[in-house]
Amino acid sequence: MKETELELGDGRRLHVYDTGEGGGDGRPVVFWHHGTPNIGAPPEPLFAAGERLGVRWVSYDRPGYGGSTFRPGRDIASAAGDVAAVVDSLGIRRFTVMGHSGGGPHALACAALLGDRVSAVVSVSGMAPFGAEGLDWFAGMSDSSAASLRAALQGRAAKEAYEASAEYDPEMFTAEDHAALSGDWSWFGDVVGPALEAGPGGLIDDDLAYVSPWGFDLARIAVPVLLLHGGMDRVVPGSHGQWLARHCPTAELRFDPGAGHISVLNGGAAALDWLMSHRSAT
């Protein structure tokens, strides 16, 4: 894994991760979009499946996390420009994208806004836009998940005040989630802690973006999309995945009634197989 700093023309810096050998090395590229609050290191529990498929993982810390500087007022759509800058710097023309939780909307933004550069998308446990017609957005969320996002709806000051006293709530995860977090997906411990070392700023910017207009139209997505969602998810309820499946014209939904927010990632290797079967040449 190589980690580099990419300096952008607007003075910002992005911290980039890449398992490639430099330039367009010919391997299929999966651009990973991390959740909230995580740094952007690609998902080690999927590396074995990725090696079997010959995958090159590329990712970055979203602005405000890890080594990436803040981008005040960023929305979900702004990720597409940052991703384009990263892949351009690496000599990559075409790629696939995969995101978990808060990374899901950012992955969909790339599909909607980067045209034929993106060949396929996987979104795992991703949320629907706030205010989505016909969706009770908060229904099924744990108390802490709902409270965190409701604070964001009140603006930055209210969200900052909420985070100043917020504590980890284990009840947001199911027993199956906790089992996953004690097993292969204990990897999350490596990406959550570093994301918060400098404070909750990245998390706050993420949550403000989730409850604001996303800046793109899901109907613009023309490439294959696979949605993975668990019916027991207490962080982003399964109804969000079902709504997205109805409103993304190219989406396929794999809905696991017994899976939660983390345990649904046990299907990540199969999702990676799907992604590679739907990719086109890089």
PDB file of C-alpha atoms in Angstrom:
ATOM      1  CA  MET A   1       0.000   0.000   0.000  1.00  0.00           C
ATOM      2  CA  LYS A   2       1.397   3.353  -1.034  1.00  0.00           C
ATOM      3  CA  GLU A   3       0.202   6.530   0.689  1.00  0.00           C
ATOM      4  CA  THR A   4       0.841   9.854  -0.984  1.00  0.00           C
ATOM      5  CA  GLU A   5      -0.221  13.485  -0.713  1.00  0.00           C
ATOM      6  CA  LEU A   6      -1.942  15.093  -3.698  1.00  0.00           C
ATOM      7  CA  GLU A   7      -1.795  18.885  -3.848  1.00  0.00           C
ATOM      8  CA  LEU A   8      -4.801  20.422  -5.607  1.00  0.00           C
ATOM      9  CA  GLY A   9      -4.992  23.675  -7.515  1.00  0.00           C
ATOM     10  CA  ASP A  10      -7.231  25.273  -4.883  1.00  0.00           C
ATOM     11  CA  GLY A  11      -4.588  24.804  -2.188  1.00  0.00           C
ATOM     12  CA  ARG A  12      -6.137  21.733  -0.597  1.00  0.00           C
ATOM     13  CA  ARG A  13      -4.379  18.431  -0.044  1.00  0.00           C
ATOM     14  CA  LEU A  14      -5.769  14.900  -0.385  1.00  0.00           C
ATOM     15  CA  HIS A  15      -4.238  11.870   1.294  1.00  0.00           C
ATOM     16  CA  VAL A  16      -4.317   9.018  -1.242  1.00  0.00           C
ATOM     17  CA  TYR A  17      -4.016   5.237  -0.868  1.00  0.00           C
ATOM     18  CA  ASP A  18      -3.027   2.975  -3.774  1.00  0.00           C
ATOM     19  CA  THR A  19      -2.117  -0.714  -4.013  1.00  0.00           C
ATOM     20  CA  GLY A  20      -1.002  -0.258  -7.637  1.00  0.00           C
ATOM     21  CA  GLU A  21       2.404  -0.102  -9.225  1.00  0.00           C
ATOM     22  CA  GLY A  22       1.971   3.395 -10.668  1.00  0.00           C
ATOM     23  CA  GLY A  23       0.231   4.755 -13.735  1.00  0.00           C
ATOM     24  CA  GLY A  24      -2.376   2.716 -15.532  1.00  0.00           C
ATOM     25  CA  ASP A  25      -0.905  -0.670 -14.567  1.00  0.00           C
ATOM     26  CA  GLY A  26      -3.632  -2.597 -16.382  1.00  0.00           C
ATOM     27  CA  ARG A  27      -5.352  -4.045 -13.333  1.00  0.00           C
ATOM     28  CA  PRO A  28      -9.052  -3.318 -12.690  1.00  0.00           C
ATOM     29  CA  VAL A  29      -9.384  -0.394 -10.285  1.00  0.00           C
ATOM     30  CA  VAL A  30     -11.839  -0.250  -7.393  1.00  0.00           C
ATOM     31  CA  PHE A  31     -12.089   3.207  -5.844  1.00  0.00           C
ATOM     32  CA  TRP A  32     -13.156   2.775  -2.217  1.00  0.00           C
ATOM     33  CA  HIS A  33     -15.364   5.361  -0.450  1.00  0.00           C
ATOM     34  CA  HIS A  34     -15.183   5.148   3.319  1.00  0.00           C
ATOM     35  CA  GLY A  35     -17.943   5.588   5.871  1.00  0.00           C
ATOM     36  CA  THR A  36     -18.414   8.009   8.765  1.00  0.00           C
ATOM     37  CA  PRO A  37     -16.179   8.447  10.706  1.00  0.00           C
ATOM     38  CA  ASN A  38     -13.352   6.557   8.959  1.00  0.00           C
ATOM     39  CA  ILE A  39     -10.133   7.377   7.221  1.00  0.00           C
ATOM     40  CA  GLY A  40      -9.941   6.194   3.637  1.00  0.00           C
ATOM     41  CA  ALA A  41      -7.697   3.121   3.839  1.00  0.00           C
ATOM     42  CA  PRO A  42      -9.178   0.410   1.578  1.00  0.00           C
ATOM     43  CA  PRO A  43     -10.958  -2.518   3.279  1.00  0.00           C
ATOM     44  CA  GLU A  44      -8.360  -5.111   4.296  1.00  0.00           C
ATOM     45  CA  PRO A  45     -11.017  -7.821   4.881  1.00  0.00           C
ATOM     46  CA  LEU A  46     -11.671  -7.737   1.115  1.00  0.00           C
ATOM     47  CA  PHE A  47      -8.021  -7.852   0.073  1.00  0.00           C
ATOM     48  CA  ALA A  48      -7.974 -11.641  -0.369  1.00  0.00           C
ATOM     49  CA  ALA A  49     -10.974 -11.471  -2.702  1.00  0.00           C
ATOM     50  CA  GLY A  50      -9.384  -8.513  -4.450  1.00  0.00           C
ATOM     51  CA  GLU A  51      -6.115 -10.386  -4.956  1.00  0.00           C
ATOM     52  CA  ARG A  52      -8.025 -13.313  -6.467  1.00  0.00           C
ATOM     53  CA  LEU A  53      -9.632 -10.888  -8.930  1.00  0.00           C
ATOM     54  CA  GLY A  54      -6.482  -8.891  -9.591  1.00  0.00           C
ATOM     55  CA  VAL A  55      -7.946  -5.701  -8.109  1.00  0.00           C
ATOM     56  CA  ARG A  56      -6.037  -2.480  -7.634  1.00  0.00           C
ATOM     57  CA  TRP A  57      -7.495  -0.545  -4.696  1.00  0.00           C
ATOM     58  CA  VAL A  58      -7.412   3.252  -4.746  1.00  0.00           C
ATOM     59  CA  SER A  59      -8.961   5.549  -2.143  1.00  0.00           C
ATOM     60  CA  TYR A  60      -8.510   8.775  -0.229  1.00  0.00           C
ATOM     61  CA  ASP A  61      -9.375  10.458   3.048  1.00  0.00           C
ATOM     62  CA  ARG A  62     -12.412  12.657   2.458  1.00  0.00           C
ATOM     63  CA  PRO A  63     -11.747  16.319   3.259  1.00  0.00           C
ATOM     64  CA  GLY A  64     -11.385  16.856   6.994  1.00  0.00           C
ATOM     65  CA  TYR A  65     -10.266  13.295   7.716  1.00  0.00           C
ATOM     66  CA  GLY A  66      -6.737  11.987   8.218  1.00  0.00           C
ATOM     67  CA  GLY A  67      -4.285  13.712   5.914  1.00  0.00           C
ATOM     68  CA  SER A  68      -6.840  15.562   3.768  1.00  0.00           C
ATOM     69  CA  THR A  69      -7.505  19.237   4.408  1.00  0.00           C
ATOM     70  CA  PHE A  70     -10.988  20.543   5.048  1.00  0.00           C
ATOM     71  CA  ARG A  71     -13.286  21.668   2.253  1.00  0.00           C
ATOM     72  CA  PRO A  72     -15.792  24.067   3.868  1.00  0.00           C
ATOM     73  CA  GLY A  73     -19.376  23.556   2.745  1.00  0.00           C
ATOM     74  CA  ARG A  74     -18.673  20.392   0.787  1.00  0.00           C
ATOM     75  CA  ASP A  75     -21.644  18.416  -0.484  1.00  0.00           C
ATOM     76  CA  ILE A  76     -21.874  14.816  -1.654  1.00  0.00           C
ATOM     77  CA  ALA A  77     -21.370  15.801  -5.305  1.00  0.00           C
ATOM     78  CA  SER A  78     -18.032  17.458  -4.544  1.00  0.00           C
ATOM     79  CA  ALA A  79     -16.497  14.012  -4.044  1.00  0.00           C
ATOM     80  CA  ALA A  80     -16.644  13.427  -7.795  1.00  0.00           C
ATOM     81  CA  GLY A  81     -14.195  16.243  -8.491  1.00  0.00           C
ATOM     82  CA  ASP A  82     -11.797  15.038  -5.815  1.00  0.00           C
ATOM     83  CA  VAL A  83     -11.955  11.475  -7.133  1.00  0.00           C
ATOM     84  CA  ALA A  84     -11.291  12.693 -10.681  1.00  0.00           C
ATOM     85  CA  ALA A  85      -8.222  14.554  -9.426  1.00  0.00           C
ATOM     86  CA  VAL A  86      -6.937  11.416  -7.683  1.00  0.00           C
ATOM     87  CA  VAL A  87      -7.360   9.056 -10.633  1.00  0.00           C
ATOM     88  CA  ASP A  88      -5.968  11.653 -13.050  1.00  0.00           C
ATOM     89  CA  SER A  89      -2.847  11.923 -10.904  1.00  0.00           C
ATOM     90  CA  LEU A  90      -2.434   8.130 -11.078  1.00  0.00           C
ATOM     91  CA  GLY A  91      -2.952   7.849 -14.835  1.00  0.00           C
ATOM     92  CA  ILE A  92      -6.216   5.927 -14.444  1.00  0.00           C
ATOM     93  CA  ARG A  93      -8.915   6.479 -17.058  1.00  0.00           C
ATOM     94  CA  ARG A  94     -11.737   4.061 -16.138  1.00  0.00           C
ATOM     95  CA  PHE A  95     -12.553   2.517 -12.787  1.00  0.00           C
ATOM     96  CA  THR A  96     -15.276   1.060 -10.612  1.00  0.00           C
ATOM     97  CA  VAL A  97     -16.417   2.429  -7.262  1.00  0.00           C
ATOM     98  CA  MET A  98     -17.483   0.833  -3.987  1.00  0.00           C
ATOM     99  CA  GLY A  99     -18.682   2.536  -0.821  1.00  0.00           C
ATOM    100  CA  HIS A 100     -19.944   1.508   2.586  1.00  0.00           C
ATOM    101  CA  SER A 101     -22.423   3.456   4.729  1.00  0.00           C
ATOM    102  CA  GLY A 102     -21.686   7.157   4.200  1.00  0.00           C
ATOM    103  CA  GLY A 103     -19.410   6.130   1.369  1.00  0.00           C
ATOM    104  CA  GLY A 104     -22.436   4.874  -0.553  1.00  0.00           C
ATOM    105  CA  PRO A 105     -23.811   8.307  -1.550  1.00  0.00           C
ATOM    106  CA  HIS A 106     -20.306   9.450  -2.517  1.00  0.00           C
ATOM    107  CA  ALA A 107     -19.908   6.387  -4.747  1.00  0.00           C
ATOM    108  CA  LEU A 108     -23.248   7.140  -6.408  1.00  0.00           C
ATOM    109  CA  ALA A 109     -22.139  10.741  -6.978  1.00  0.00           C
ATOM    110  CA  CYS A 110     -19.163   9.495  -8.976  1.00  0.00           C
ATOM    111  CA  ALA A 111     -21.446   7.303 -11.087  1.00  0.00           C
ATOM    112  CA  ALA A 112     -23.787  10.224 -11.771  1.00  0.00           C
ATOM    113  CA  LEU A 113     -21.180  12.894 -12.459  1.00  0.00           C
ATOM    114  CA  LEU A 114     -18.087  11.264 -13.970  1.00  0.00           C
ATOM    115  CA  GLY A 115     -19.736   9.874 -17.085  1.00  0.00           C
ATOM    116  CA  ASP A 116     -18.094   6.914 -18.776  1.00  0.00           C
ATOM    117  CA  ARG A 117     -15.086   7.014 -16.461  1.00  0.00           C
ATOM    118  CA  VAL A 118     -17.062   4.910 -13.957  1.00  0.00           C
ATOM    119  CA  SER A 119     -18.086   1.491 -15.243  1.00  0.00           C
ATOM    120  CA  ALA A 120     -19.970   0.013 -12.236  1.00  0.00           C
ATOM    121  CA  VAL A 121     -20.868   0.795  -8.616  1.00  0.00           C
ATOM    122  CA  VAL A 122     -21.427  -1.118  -5.390  1.00  0.00           C
ATOM    123  CA  SER A 123     -23.082   0.696  -2.477  1.00  0.00           C
ATOM    124  CA  VAL A 124     -23.280  -1.174   0.835  1.00  0.00           C
ATOM    125  CA  SER A 125     -25.597   0.089   3.604  1.00  0.00           C
ATOM    126  CA  GLY A 126     -25.848   3.461   1.870  1.00  0.00           C
ATOM    127  CA  MET A 127     -28.455   6.059   2.736  1.00  0.00           C
ATOM    128  CA  ALA A 128     -31.079   7.703   0.544  1.00  0.00           C
ATOM    129  CA  PRO A 129     -31.233  11.497   0.119  1.00  0.00           C
ATOM    130  CA  PHE A 130     -32.762  13.364   3.034  1.00  0.00           C
ATOM    131  CA  GLY A 131     -36.344  14.331   2.292  1.00  0.00           C
ATOM    132  CA  ALA A 132     -36.728  11.529  -0.252  1.00  0.00           C
ATOM    133  CA  GLU A 133     -40.366  11.375  -1.325  1.00  0.00           C
ATOM    134  CA  GLY A 134     -42.193   8.362   0.060  1.00  0.00           C
ATOM    135  CA  LEU A 135     -39.485   7.488   2.612  1.00  0.00           C
ATOM    136  CA  ASP A 136     -39.741   7.934   6.383  1.00  0.00           C
ATOM    137  CA  TRP A 137     -36.044   8.778   6.568  1.00  0.00           C
ATOM    138  CA  PHE A 138     -35.490   8.259  10.311  1.00  0.00           C
ATOM    139  CA  ALA A 139     -37.767   5.236  10.760  1.00  0.00           C
ATOM    140  CA  GLY A 140     -35.810   2.243  12.048  1.00  0.00           C
ATOM    141  CA  MET A 141     -32.677   4.167  13.048  1.00  0.00           C
ATOM    142  CA  SER A 142     -31.215   3.668  16.492  1.00  0.00           C
ATOM    143  CA  ASP A 143     -31.862   6.556  18.877  1.00  0.00           C
ATOM    144  CA  SER A 144     -28.242   7.702  18.682  1.00  0.00           C
ATOM    145  CA  SER A 145     -28.069   7.547  14.876  1.00  0.00           C
ATOM    146  CA  ALA A 146     -31.254   9.578  14.551  1.00  0.00           C
ATOM    147  CA  ALA A 147     -30.170  12.091  17.197  1.00  0.00           C
ATOM    148  CA  SER A 148     -26.843  12.671  15.465  1.00  0.00           C
ATOM    149  CA  LEU A 149     -28.455  13.417  12.107  1.00  0.00           C
ATOM    150  CA  ARG A 150     -31.252  15.492  13.624  1.00  0.00           C
ATOM    151  CA  ALA A 151     -28.556  17.666  15.216  1.00  0.00           C
ATOM    152  CA  ALA A 152     -27.008  18.152  11.771  1.00  0.00           C
ATOM    153  CA  LEU A 153     -30.388  19.349  10.500  1.00  0.00           C
ATOM    154  CA  GLN A 154     -30.190  22.199  13.007  1.00  0.00           C
ATOM    155  CA  GLY A 155     -26.908  23.440  11.539  1.00  0.00           C
ATOM    156  CA  ARG A 156     -23.209  23.333  12.293  1.00  0.00           C
ATOM    157  CA  ALA A 157     -23.359  24.881  15.758  1.00  0.00           C
ATOM    158  CA  ALA A 158     -25.966  22.374  16.953  1.00  0.00           C
ATOM    159  CA  LYS A 159     -24.027  19.503  15.425  1.00  0.00           C
ATOM    160  CA  GLU A 160     -20.792  20.638  17.056  1.00  0.00           C
ATOM    161  CA  ALA A 161     -22.560  20.878  20.413  1.00  0.00           C
ATOM    162  CA  TYR A 162     -23.987  17.387  19.965  1.00  0.00           C
ATOM    163  CA  GLU A 163     -20.601  15.873  19.143  1.00  0.00           C
ATOM    164  CA  ALA A 164     -19.013  17.554  22.154  1.00  0.00           C
ATOM    165  CA  SER A 165     -20.975  15.245  24.458  1.00  0.00           C
ATOM    166  CA  ALA A 166     -21.866  12.288  22.229  1.00  0.00           C
ATOM    167  CA  GLU A 167     -20.759   8.826  23.315  1.00  0.00           C
ATOM    168  CA  TYR A 168     -20.454   5.538  21.468  1.00  0.00           C
ATOM    169  CA  ASP A 169     -23.740   3.646  21.455  1.00  0.00           C
ATOM    170  CA  PRO A 170     -23.282  -0.130  21.048  1.00  0.00           C
ATOM    171  CA  GLU A 171     -27.038  -0.505  20.547  1.00  0.00           C
ATOM    172  CA  MET A 172     -26.715   0.922  17.047  1.00  0.00           C
ATOM    173  CA  PHE A 173     -25.314  -2.471  16.026  1.00  0.00           C
ATOM    174  CA  THR A 174     -26.985  -5.886  16.074  1.00  0.00           C
ATOM    175  CA  ALA A 175     -25.519  -9.001  17.675  1.00  0.00           C
ATOM    176  CA  GLU A 176     -24.424 -10.084  14.187  1.00  0.00           C
ATOM    177  CA  ASP A 177     -22.729  -6.713  13.676  1.00  0.00           C
ATOM    178  CA  HIS A 178     -20.822  -7.085  16.934  1.00  0.00           C
ATOM    179  CA  ALA A 179     -19.747 -10.583  15.878  1.00  0.00           C
ATOM    180  CA  ALA A 180     -18.452  -9.173  12.575  1.00  0.00           C
ATOM    181  CA  LEU A 181     -16.639  -6.394  14.441  1.00  0.00           C
ATOM    182  CA  SER A 182     -14.967  -9.020  16.614  1.00  0.00           C
ATOM    183  CA  GLY A 183     -13.910 -11.014  13.554  1.00  0.00           C
ATOM    184  CA  ASP A 184     -12.704  -9.982  10.120  1.00  0.00           C
ATOM    185  CA  TRP A 185     -14.278  -6.564  10.348  1.00  0.00           C
ATOM    186  CA  SER A 186     -12.357  -5.677  13.505  1.00  0.00           C
ATOM    187  CA  TRP A 187     -10.451  -3.752  10.809  1.00  0.00           C
ATOM    188  CA  PHE A 188     -12.836  -0.875  11.507  1.00  0.00           C
ATOM    189  CA  GLY A 189     -10.858  -0.245  14.675  1.00  0.00           C
ATOM    190  CA  ASP A 190      -7.932   0.745  12.459  1.00  0.00           C
ATOM    191  CA  VAL A 191      -9.879   3.366  10.507  1.00  0.00           C
ATOM    192  CA  VAL A 192     -12.277   4.863  13.059  1.00  0.00           C
ATOM    193  CA  GLY A 193      -9.767   5.952  15.711  1.00  0.00           C
ATOM    194  CA  PRO A 194      -7.438   7.804  13.311  1.00  0.00           C
ATOM    195  CA  ALA A 195     -10.454   9.549  11.752  1.00  0.00           C
ATOM    196  CA  LEU A 196     -11.213  11.212  15.080  1.00  0.00           C
ATOM    197  CA  GLU A 197      -7.680  11.959  16.279  1.00  0.00           C
ATOM    198  CA  ALA A 198      -7.886  15.590  15.155  1.00  0.00           C
ATOM    199  CA  GLY A 199     -11.486  16.021  16.335  1.00  0.00           C
ATOM    200  CA  PRO A 200     -14.921  15.417  14.836  1.00  0.00           C
ATOM    201  CA  GLY A 201     -14.666  17.951  12.003  1.00  0.00           C
ATOM    202  CA  GLY A 202     -14.779  15.402   9.186  1.00  0.00           C
ATOM    203  CA  LEU A 203     -17.715  13.611  10.780  1.00  0.00           C
ATOM    204  CA  ILE A 204     -19.577  16.901  11.197  1.00  0.00           C
ATOM    205  CA  ASP A 205     -19.018  17.858   7.556  1.00  0.00           C
ATOM    206  CA  ASP A 206     -20.209  14.407   6.459  1.00  0.00           C
ATOM    207  CA  ASP A 207     -23.440  14.579   8.448  1.00  0.00           C
ATOM    208  CA  LEU A 208     -24.180  18.125   7.292  1.00  0.00           C
ATOM    209  CA  ALA A 209     -23.777  16.902   3.701  1.00  0.00           C
ATOM    210  CA  TYR A 210     -26.062  13.897   4.211  1.00  0.00           C
ATOM    211  CA  VAL A 211     -29.005  16.030   5.323  1.00  0.00           C
ATOM    212  CA  SER A 212     -28.450  18.743   2.677  1.00  0.00           C
ATOM    213  CA  PRO A 213     -29.133  18.566  -1.077  1.00  0.00           C
ATOM    214  CA  TRP A 214     -26.658  16.100  -2.519  1.00  0.00           C
ATOM    215  CA  GLY A 215     -25.929  18.084  -5.671  1.00  0.00           C
ATOM    216  CA  PHE A 216     -26.712  15.413  -8.252  1.00  0.00           C
ATOM    217  CA  ASP A 217     -29.654  13.485  -9.677  1.00  0.00           C
ATOM    218  CA  LEU A 218     -29.786   9.728  -9.136  1.00  0.00           C
ATOM    219  CA  ALA A 219     -31.647   9.437 -12.439  1.00  0.00           C
ATOM    220  CA  ARG A 220     -28.426  10.435 -14.232  1.00  0.00           C
ATOM    221  CA  ILE A 221     -26.754   7.164 -13.252  1.00  0.00           C
ATOM    222  CA  ALA A 222     -26.457   5.017 -16.367  1.00  0.00           C
ATOM    223  CA  VAL A 223     -23.988   2.339 -15.253  1.00  0.00           C
ATOM    224  CA  PRO A 224     -24.773  -0.892 -13.356  1.00  0.00           C
ATOM    225  CA  VAL A 225     -25.354  -0.376  -9.622  1.00  0.00           C
ATOM    226  CA  LEU A 226     -25.464  -3.079  -6.950  1.00  0.00           C
ATOM    227  CA  LEU A 227     -27.048  -2.144  -3.624  1.00  0.00           C
ATOM    228  CA  LEU A 228     -26.355  -4.340  -0.579  1.00  0.00           C
ATOM    229  CA  HIS A 229     -28.487  -3.727   2.474  1.00  0.00           C
ATOM    230  CA  GLY A 230     -29.447  -5.517   5.669  1.00  0.00           C
ATOM    231  CA  GLY A 231     -32.998  -5.642   6.932  1.00  0.00           C
ATOM    232  CA  MET A 232     -31.816  -5.294  10.550  1.00  0.00           C
ATOM    233  CA  ASP A 233     -29.613  -2.239   9.920  1.00  0.00           C
ATOM    234  CA  ARG A 234     -30.050   0.256  12.773  1.00  0.00           C
ATOM    235  CA  VAL A 235     -27.680   2.897  11.386  1.00  0.00           C
ATOM    236  CA  VAL A 236     -29.075   3.223   7.850  1.00  0.00           C
ATOM    237  CA  PRO A 237     -32.336   1.243   7.783  1.00  0.00           C
ATOM    238  CA  GLY A 238     -33.014  -1.186   4.970  1.00  0.00           C
ATOM    239  CA  SER A 239     -35.827   1.035   3.714  1.00  0.00           C
ATOM    240  CA  HIS A 240     -33.122   3.370   2.386  1.00  0.00           C
ATOM    241  CA  GLY A 241     -31.684   0.644   0.175  1.00  0.00           C
ATOM    242  CA  GLN A 242     -35.154  -0.271  -1.037  1.00  0.00           C
ATOM    243  CA  TRP A 243     -35.880   3.370  -1.895  1.00  0.00           C
ATOM    244  CA  LEU A 244     -32.606   3.687  -3.798  1.00  0.00           C
ATOM    245  CA  ALA A 245     -33.399   0.521  -5.754  1.00  0.00           C
ATOM    246  CA  ARG A 246     -36.668   2.089  -6.901  1.00  0.00           C
ATOM    247  CA  HIS A 247     -35.060   5.390  -7.912  1.00  0.00           C
ATOM    248  CA  CYS A 248     -31.720   4.363  -9.437  1.00  0.00           C
ATOM    249  CA  PRO A 249     -32.685   3.248 -12.943  1.00  0.00           C
ATOM    250  CA  THR A 250     -29.842   0.729 -13.260  1.00  0.00           C
ATOM    251  CA  ALA A 251     -29.857  -0.642  -9.699  1.00  0.00           C
ATOM    252  CA  GLU A 252     -30.017  -4.214  -8.474  1.00  0.00           C
ATOM    253  CA  LEU A 253     -30.791  -4.759  -4.769  1.00  0.00           C
ATOM    254  CA  ARG A 254     -29.420  -7.626  -2.702  1.00  0.00           C
ATOM    255  CA  PHE A 255     -31.425  -7.407   0.509  1.00  0.00           C
ATOM    256  CA  ASP A 256     -30.458  -9.642   3.428  1.00  0.00           C
ATOM    257  CA  PRO A 257     -33.326  -9.568   5.951  1.00  0.00           C
ATOM    258  CA  GLY A 258     -31.134 -10.743   8.842  1.00  0.00           C
ATOM    259  CA  ALA A 259     -28.063  -8.597   8.263  1.00  0.00           C
ATOM    260  CA  GLY A 260     -27.118  -5.394  10.031  1.00  0.00           C
ATOM    261  CA  HIS A 261     -24.996  -2.395   9.134  1.00  0.00           C
ATOM    262  CA  ILE A 262     -21.669  -4.226   9.466  1.00  0.00           C
ATOM    263  CA  SER A 263     -22.582  -7.896   9.066  1.00  0.00           C
ATOM    264  CA  VAL A 264     -23.939  -7.217   5.570  1.00  0.00           C
ATOM    265  CA  LEU A 265     -20.284  -6.701   4.600  1.00  0.00           C
ATOM    266  CA  ASN A 266     -19.852 -10.458   4.923  1.00  0.00           C
ATOM    267  CA  GLY A 267     -21.276 -10.415   1.395  1.00  0.00           C
ATOM    268  CA  GLY A 268     -18.555  -8.028   0.260  1.00  0.00           C
ATOM    269  CA  ALA A 269     -16.485 -10.628  -1.593  1.00  0.00           C
ATOM    270  CA  ALA A 270     -19.506 -11.658  -3.686  1.00  0.00           C
ATOM    271  CA  ALA A 271     -20.204  -7.975  -4.354  1.00  0.00           C
ATOM    272  CA  LEU A 272     -16.630  -7.566  -5.548  1.00  0.00           C
ATOM    273  CA  ASP A 273     -17.163 -10.486  -7.936  1.00  0.00           C
ATOM    274  CA  TRP A 274     -20.259  -8.696  -9.257  1.00  0.00           C
ATOM    275  CA  LEU A 275     -18.309  -5.461  -9.656  1.00  0.00           C
ATOM    276  CA  MET A 276     -15.579  -7.143 -11.682  1.00  0.00           C
ATOM    277  CA  SER A 277     -18.129  -8.927 -13.880  1.00  0.00           C
ATOM    278  CA  HIS A 278     -19.689  -5.560 -14.766  1.00  0.00           C
ATOM    279  CA  ARG A 279     -16.512  -3.567 -15.324  1.00  0.00           C
ATOM    280  CA  SER A 280     -15.170  -2.554 -18.689  1.00  0.00           C
ATOM    281  CA  ALA A 281     -11.553  -2.058 -19.651  1.00  0.00           C
ATOM    282  CA  THR A 282      -9.627   0.552 -17.649  1.00  0.00           C
TER     283      THR A 282
END
